[in-house]
PDB file of C-alpha atoms in Angstrom:
ATOM      1  CA  MET A   1     -46.278  17.622   5.756  1.00  0.00           C
ATOM      2  CA  THR A   2     -43.942  21.004   4.677  1.00  0.00           C
ATOM      3  CA  ALA A   3     -40.905  20.103   2.947  1.00  0.00           C
ATOM      4  CA  ASP A   4     -39.246  21.342   5.723  1.00  0.00           C
ATOM      5  CA  GLU A   5     -40.571  18.888   8.123  1.00  0.00           C
ATOM      6  CA  THR A   6     -39.144  16.595   5.557  1.00  0.00           C
ATOM      7  CA  ALA A   7     -36.065  17.613   5.530  1.00  0.00           C
ATOM      8  CA  ARG A   8     -35.527  17.315   9.660  1.00  0.00           C
ATOM      9  CA  LEU A   9     -37.502  14.403   9.245  1.00  0.00           C
ATOM     10  CA  ARG A  10     -35.597  12.566   6.538  1.00  0.00           C
ATOM     11  CA  ALA A  11     -31.464  14.192   8.633  1.00  0.00           C
ATOM     12  CA  GLU A  12     -32.909  12.581  11.819  1.00  0.00           C
ATOM     13  CA  LEU A  13     -33.677   9.722   9.814  1.00  0.00           C
ATOM     14  CA  ARG A  14     -30.339   9.293   8.451  1.00  0.00           C
ATOM     15  CA  LEU A  15     -28.108  10.736  11.805  1.00  0.00           C
ATOM     16  CA  ALA A  16     -31.131   7.546  13.792  1.00  0.00           C
ATOM     17  CA  HIS A  17     -29.214   5.340  10.653  1.00  0.00           C
ATOM     18  CA  GLN A  18     -26.080   6.104  11.333  1.00  0.00           C
ATOM     19  CA  HIS A  19     -26.507   5.621  15.293  1.00  0.00           C
ATOM     20  CA  ALA A  20     -27.765   1.957  15.176  1.00  0.00           C
ATOM     21  CA  HIS A  21     -24.268   1.539  12.781  1.00  0.00           C
ATOM     22  CA  THR A  22     -22.155   2.842  14.737  1.00  0.00           C
ATOM     23  CA  ALA A  23     -24.054   1.033  17.812  1.00  0.00           C
ATOM     24  CA  ASP A  24     -22.983  -2.309  15.855  1.00  0.00           C
ATOM     25  CA  ALA A  25     -20.146  -1.550  14.893  1.00  0.00           C
ATOM     26  CA  GLU A  26     -19.018  -1.020  18.720  1.00  0.00           C
ATOM     27  CA  ARG A  27     -20.761  -3.972  19.824  1.00  0.00           C
ATOM     28  CA  ALA A  28     -19.601  -5.985  16.795  1.00  0.00           C
ATOM     29  CA  GLU A  29     -15.502  -4.442  18.145  1.00  0.00           C
ATOM     30  CA  THR A  30     -16.855  -5.382  22.094  1.00  0.00           C
ATOM     31  CA  GLU A  31     -17.819  -8.575  20.919  1.00  0.00           C
ATOM     32  CA  ALA A  32     -14.513  -9.585  19.339  1.00  0.00           C
ATOM     33  CA  GLN A  33     -12.710  -8.403  22.190  1.00  0.00           C
ATOM     34  CA  LEU A  34     -14.820 -10.982  24.364  1.00  0.00           C
ATOM     35  CA  LEU A  35     -14.652 -13.917  22.533  1.00  0.00           C
ATOM     36  CA  GLU A  36      -9.849 -12.488  21.650  1.00  0.00           C
ATOM     37  CA  ALA A  37     -10.174 -12.523  25.477  1.00  0.00           C
ATOM     38  CA  ARG A  38     -11.152 -15.600  26.231  1.00  0.00           C
ATOM     39  CA  ALA A  39      -8.847 -17.284  22.827  1.00  0.00           C
ATOM     40  CA  GLN A  40      -6.405 -16.839  26.131  1.00  0.00           C
ATOM     41  CA  VAL A  41      -7.818 -17.990  29.156  1.00  0.00           C
ATOM     42  CA  LEU A  42      -8.073 -21.408  26.456  1.00  0.00           C
ATOM     43  CA  ARG A  43      -4.444 -20.574  25.618  1.00  0.00           C
ATOM     44  CA  ALA A  44      -3.739 -20.569  29.428  1.00  0.00           C
ATOM     45  CA  GLN A  45      -5.718 -22.583  30.457  1.00  0.00           C
ATOM     46  CA  ALA A  46      -4.760 -25.016  27.502  1.00  0.00           C
ATOM     47  CA  HIS A  47      -1.174 -24.083  28.574  1.00  0.00           C
ATOM     48  CA  ALA A  48      -1.261 -25.041  32.189  1.00  0.00           C
ATOM     49  CA  ALA A  49      -3.119 -28.396  31.327  1.00  0.00           C
ATOM     50  CA  ARG A  50       0.511 -28.998  29.555  1.00  0.00           C
ATOM     51  CA  THR A  51       3.495 -28.161  32.269  1.00  0.00           C
ATOM     52  CA  ASN A  52       0.458 -30.271  34.132  1.00  0.00           C
ATOM     53  CA  ALA A  53       1.257 -33.506  31.522  1.00  0.00           C
ATOM     54  CA  GLU A  54       4.618 -32.629  31.746  1.00  0.00           C
ATOM     55  CA  THR A  55       5.067 -32.585  35.097  1.00  0.00           C
ATOM     56  CA  ALA A  56       3.325 -35.598  35.336  1.00  0.00           C
ATOM     57  CA  GLY A  57       5.562 -37.822  33.151  1.00  0.00           C
ATOM     58  CA  LEU A  58       8.713 -36.930  35.417  1.00  0.00           C
ATOM     59  CA  ARG A  59       6.863 -37.079  38.647  1.00  0.00           C
ATOM     60  CA  LEU A  60       5.938 -41.041  37.231  1.00  0.00           C
ATOM     61  CA  ALA A  61       9.708 -41.292  35.684  1.00  0.00           C
ATOM     62  CA  VAL A  62      11.103 -40.122  39.210  1.00  0.00           C
ATOM     63  CA  ASP A  63       8.159 -42.528  40.557  1.00  0.00           C
ATOM     64  CA  ASP A  64       9.506 -45.095  38.864  1.00  0.00           C
ATOM     65  CA  VAL A  65      13.658 -44.501  39.542  1.00  0.00           C
ATOM     66  CA  ARG A  66      12.866 -44.129  43.355  1.00  0.00           C
ATOM     67  CA  ARG A  67      11.069 -47.789  43.604  1.00  0.00           C
ATOM     68  CA  LEU A  68      13.578 -48.877  41.375  1.00  0.00           C
ATOM     69  CA  CYS A  69      16.485 -47.867  43.962  1.00  0.00           C
ATOM     70  CA  GLN A  70      14.807 -48.851  47.057  1.00  0.00           C
ATOM     71  CA  LEU A  71      14.341 -52.778  45.184  1.00  0.00           C
ATOM     72  CA  VAL A  72      17.668 -52.236  45.344  1.00  0.00           C
ATOM     73  CA  LEU A  73      18.035 -51.622  48.498  1.00  0.00           C
ATOM     74  CA  ASP A  74      16.009 -53.236  50.339  1.00  0.00           C
ATOM     75  CA  GLU A  75      16.945 -56.772  48.210  1.00  0.00           C
ATOM     76  CA  SER A  76      20.785 -56.667  46.967  1.00  0.00           C
ATOM     77  CA  ALA A  77      23.335 -57.405  48.498  1.00  0.00           C
ATOM     78  CA  ARG A  78      26.495 -56.107  46.859  1.00  0.00           C
ATOM     79  CA  PRO A  79      27.536 -52.625  48.849  1.00  0.00           C
ATOM     80  CA  TYR A  80      28.233 -50.675  45.516  1.00  0.00           C
ATOM     81  CA  ALA A  81      24.548 -51.265  43.855  1.00  0.00           C
ATOM     82  CA  ARG A  82      23.338 -50.083  47.757  1.00  0.00           C
ATOM     83  CA  GLU A  83      25.488 -47.496  47.678  1.00  0.00           C
ATOM     84  CA  GLN A  84      24.907 -45.987  44.129  1.00  0.00           C
ATOM     85  CA  ALA A  85      21.480 -46.509  44.400  1.00  0.00           C
ATOM     86  CA  GLN A  86      21.809 -44.349  48.597  1.00  0.00           C
ATOM     87  CA  ASP A  87      23.536 -41.440  46.096  1.00  0.00           C
ATOM     88  CA  ILE A  88      21.199 -41.115  43.498  1.00  0.00           C
ATOM     89  CA  LEU A  89      18.357 -41.654  45.750  1.00  0.00           C
ATOM     90  CA  THR A  90      19.850 -38.849  47.356  1.00  0.00           C
ATOM     91  CA  VAL A  91      20.216 -36.817  44.336  1.00  0.00           C
ATOM     92  CA  ILE A  92      16.799 -37.318  43.095  1.00  0.00           C
ATOM     93  CA  ASP A  93      15.623 -35.862  46.807  1.00  0.00           C
ATOM     94  CA  ALA A  94      17.970 -32.489  46.749  1.00  0.00           C
ATOM     95  CA  ALA A  95      16.834 -31.916  43.280  1.00  0.00           C
ATOM     96  CA  LEU A  96      12.723 -31.806  44.044  1.00  0.00           C
ATOM     97  CA  ALA A  97      13.650 -30.045  47.211  1.00  0.00           C
ATOM     98  CA  GLY A  98      16.219 -27.852  45.465  1.00  0.00           C
ATOM     99  CA  ASP A  99      18.153 -28.024  48.929  1.00  0.00           C
ATOM    100  CA  LYS A 100      15.172 -25.512  50.222  1.00  0.00           C
ATOM    101  CA  PRO A 101      13.251 -26.196  53.087  1.00  0.00           C
ATOM    102  CA  SER A 102       9.583 -26.363  52.289  1.00  0.00           C
ATOM    103  CA  PRO A 103       7.137 -24.256  54.769  1.00  0.00           C
ATOM    104  CA  GLY A 104       6.219 -28.339  55.122  1.00  0.00           C
ATOM    105  CA  ASP A 105       8.477 -29.346  56.468  1.00  0.00           C
ATOM    106  CA  GLY A 106       8.074 -28.395  59.943  1.00  0.00           C
ATOM    107  CA  ALA A 107       5.014 -29.463  60.272  1.00  0.00           C
ATOM    108  CA  TRP A 108       6.775 -32.940  60.010  1.00  0.00           C
ATOM    109  CA  HIS A 109       8.817 -32.769  61.349  1.00  0.00           C
ATOM    110  CA  THR A 110       6.667 -31.590  64.565  1.00  0.00           C
ATOM    111  CA  VAL A 111       5.344 -35.182  63.772  1.00  0.00           C
ATOM    112  CA  TRP A 112       8.072 -36.555  63.927  1.00  0.00           C
ATOM    113  CA  LEU A 113       8.692 -34.958  67.486  1.00  0.00           C
ATOM    114  CA  GLU A 114       4.893 -35.102  68.583  1.00  0.00           C
ATOM    115  CA  GLY A 115       3.095 -38.154  67.196  1.00  0.00           C
ATOM    116  CA  LYS A 116       3.357 -41.459  66.631  1.00  0.00           C
ATOM    117  CA  TRP A 117       5.421 -41.614  63.829  1.00  0.00           C
ATOM    118  CA  ARG A 118       5.433 -45.090  63.177  1.00  0.00           C
ATOM    119  CA  TRP A 119       1.366 -44.965  63.412  1.00  0.00           C
ATOM    120  CA  VAL A 120       1.191 -42.463  61.043  1.00  0.00           C
ATOM    121  CA  THR A 121       3.657 -44.022  58.494  1.00  0.00           C
ATOM    122  CA  SER A 122       2.108 -47.832  58.181  1.00  0.00           C
ATOM    123  CA  ARG A 123      -0.688 -45.762  56.686  1.00  0.00           C
ATOM    124  CA  MET A 124       1.344 -44.931  53.375  1.00  0.00           C
ATOM    125  CA  THR A 125       2.528 -45.867  50.390  1.00  0.00           C
ATOM    126  CA  THR A 126       6.587 -46.036  50.755  1.00  0.00           C
ATOM    127  CA  ALA A 127       6.776 -42.933  48.626  1.00  0.00           C
ATOM    128  CA  GLU A 128       4.514 -40.786  50.909  1.00  0.00           C
ATOM    129  CA  ARG A 129       6.345 -41.705  53.539  1.00  0.00           C
ATOM    130  CA  GLU A 130      10.053 -41.139  52.313  1.00  0.00           C
ATOM    131  CA  HIS A 131       8.129 -37.362  51.365  1.00  0.00           C
ATOM    132  CA  ALA A 132       7.102 -37.200  54.970  1.00  0.00           C
ATOM    133  CA  ALA A 133      10.800 -38.552  56.011  1.00  0.00           C
ATOM    134  CA  ASP A 134      12.711 -36.086  53.213  1.00  0.00           C
ATOM    135  CA  ALA A 135      10.857 -33.607  54.857  1.00  0.00           C
ATOM    136  CA  VAL A 136      11.641 -33.877  58.124  1.00  0.00           C
ATOM    137  CA  ALA A 137      15.423 -34.433  57.804  1.00  0.00           C
ATOM    138  CA  ARG A 138      15.110 -31.636  55.750  1.00  0.00           C
ATOM    139  CA  HIS A 139      14.144 -29.446  58.487  1.00  0.00           C
ATOM    140  CA  SER A 140      16.107 -31.058  61.663  1.00  0.00           C
ATOM    141  CA  ALA A 141      19.041 -30.326  58.289  1.00  0.00           C
ATOM    142  CA  VAL A 142      17.998 -26.831  59.553  1.00  0.00           C
ATOM    143  CA  LEU A 143      17.999 -26.905  62.711  1.00  0.00           C
ATOM    144  CA  ALA A 144      21.009 -28.968  63.264  1.00  0.00           C
ATOM    145  CA  VAL A 145      22.559 -25.980  61.521  1.00  0.00           C
ATOM    146  CA  ALA A 146      20.985 -23.917  63.581  1.00  0.00           C
ATOM    147  CA  ASP A 147      22.774 -25.574  66.930  1.00  0.00           C
ATOM    148  CA  ASN A 148      26.062 -24.984  65.538  1.00  0.00           C
ATOM    149  CA  ASP A 149      25.570 -28.607  64.447  1.00  0.00           C
ATOM    150  CA  PRO A 150      26.143 -29.700  61.126  1.00  0.00           C
ATOM    151  CA  GLY A 151      27.367 -33.380  61.368  1.00  0.00           C
ATOM    152  CA  ARG A 152      24.264 -34.506  63.504  1.00  0.00           C
ATOM    153  CA  GLY A 153      22.499 -36.736  60.484  1.00  0.00           C
ATOM    154  CA  GLU A 154      19.319 -37.964  60.383  1.00  0.00           C
ATOM    155  CA  PRO A 155      16.674 -38.617  63.548  1.00  0.00           C
ATOM    156  CA  GLU A 156      17.423 -42.253  64.474  1.00  0.00           C
ATOM    157  CA  ASP A 157      14.723 -44.661  63.312  1.00  0.00           C
ATOM    158  CA  LEU A 158      13.429 -42.225  60.808  1.00  0.00           C
ATOM    159  CA  ARG A 159      12.436 -44.317  58.153  1.00  0.00           C
ATOM    160  CA  TRP A 160      11.448 -47.403  60.381  1.00  0.00           C
ATOM    161  CA  TRP A 161      10.507 -49.247  57.169  1.00  0.00           C
ATOM    162  CA  ARG A 162      13.657 -50.354  55.362  1.00  0.00           C
ATOM    163  CA  ASP A 163      14.908 -51.307  59.184  1.00  0.00           C
ATOM    164  CA  ASP A 164      11.597 -53.462  58.643  1.00  0.00           C
ATOM    165  CA  ALA A 165      12.777 -54.764  55.586  1.00  0.00           C
TER     166      ALA A 165
END
């Protein structure tokens, strides 16, 4: 092998080593970017889990207050206590609904109009019944405004379980 061939082979070997090191560096950089992306996904999942935990805690507290208010409505002989409990329930419902009808309100209203309301709701918990009745009441209020009858109020016998107590 001549000196020129040896020099050419050494130059090619240096280029091959340089290319291998560059490829290793690019691979390491790509892997680091992938790990950063995975870390961002995990942070987002952790944030969502924390938010869900906070929401669940708030929902439990609201359900407890709602249950206590319902107990006062069902058991108290004091009109002021009953009125206050109903006011609290109204505030909770307004806060949770944001005074805006949801897309499901119309569906519940249809069940109220066309279905066997008492039968359907008799298979629910009280909280579920209240949720469904609140949806019907919200949609009824929207219809009442559309009919230019804002003082119409809730449909009669909507919350039948309260009457049976």
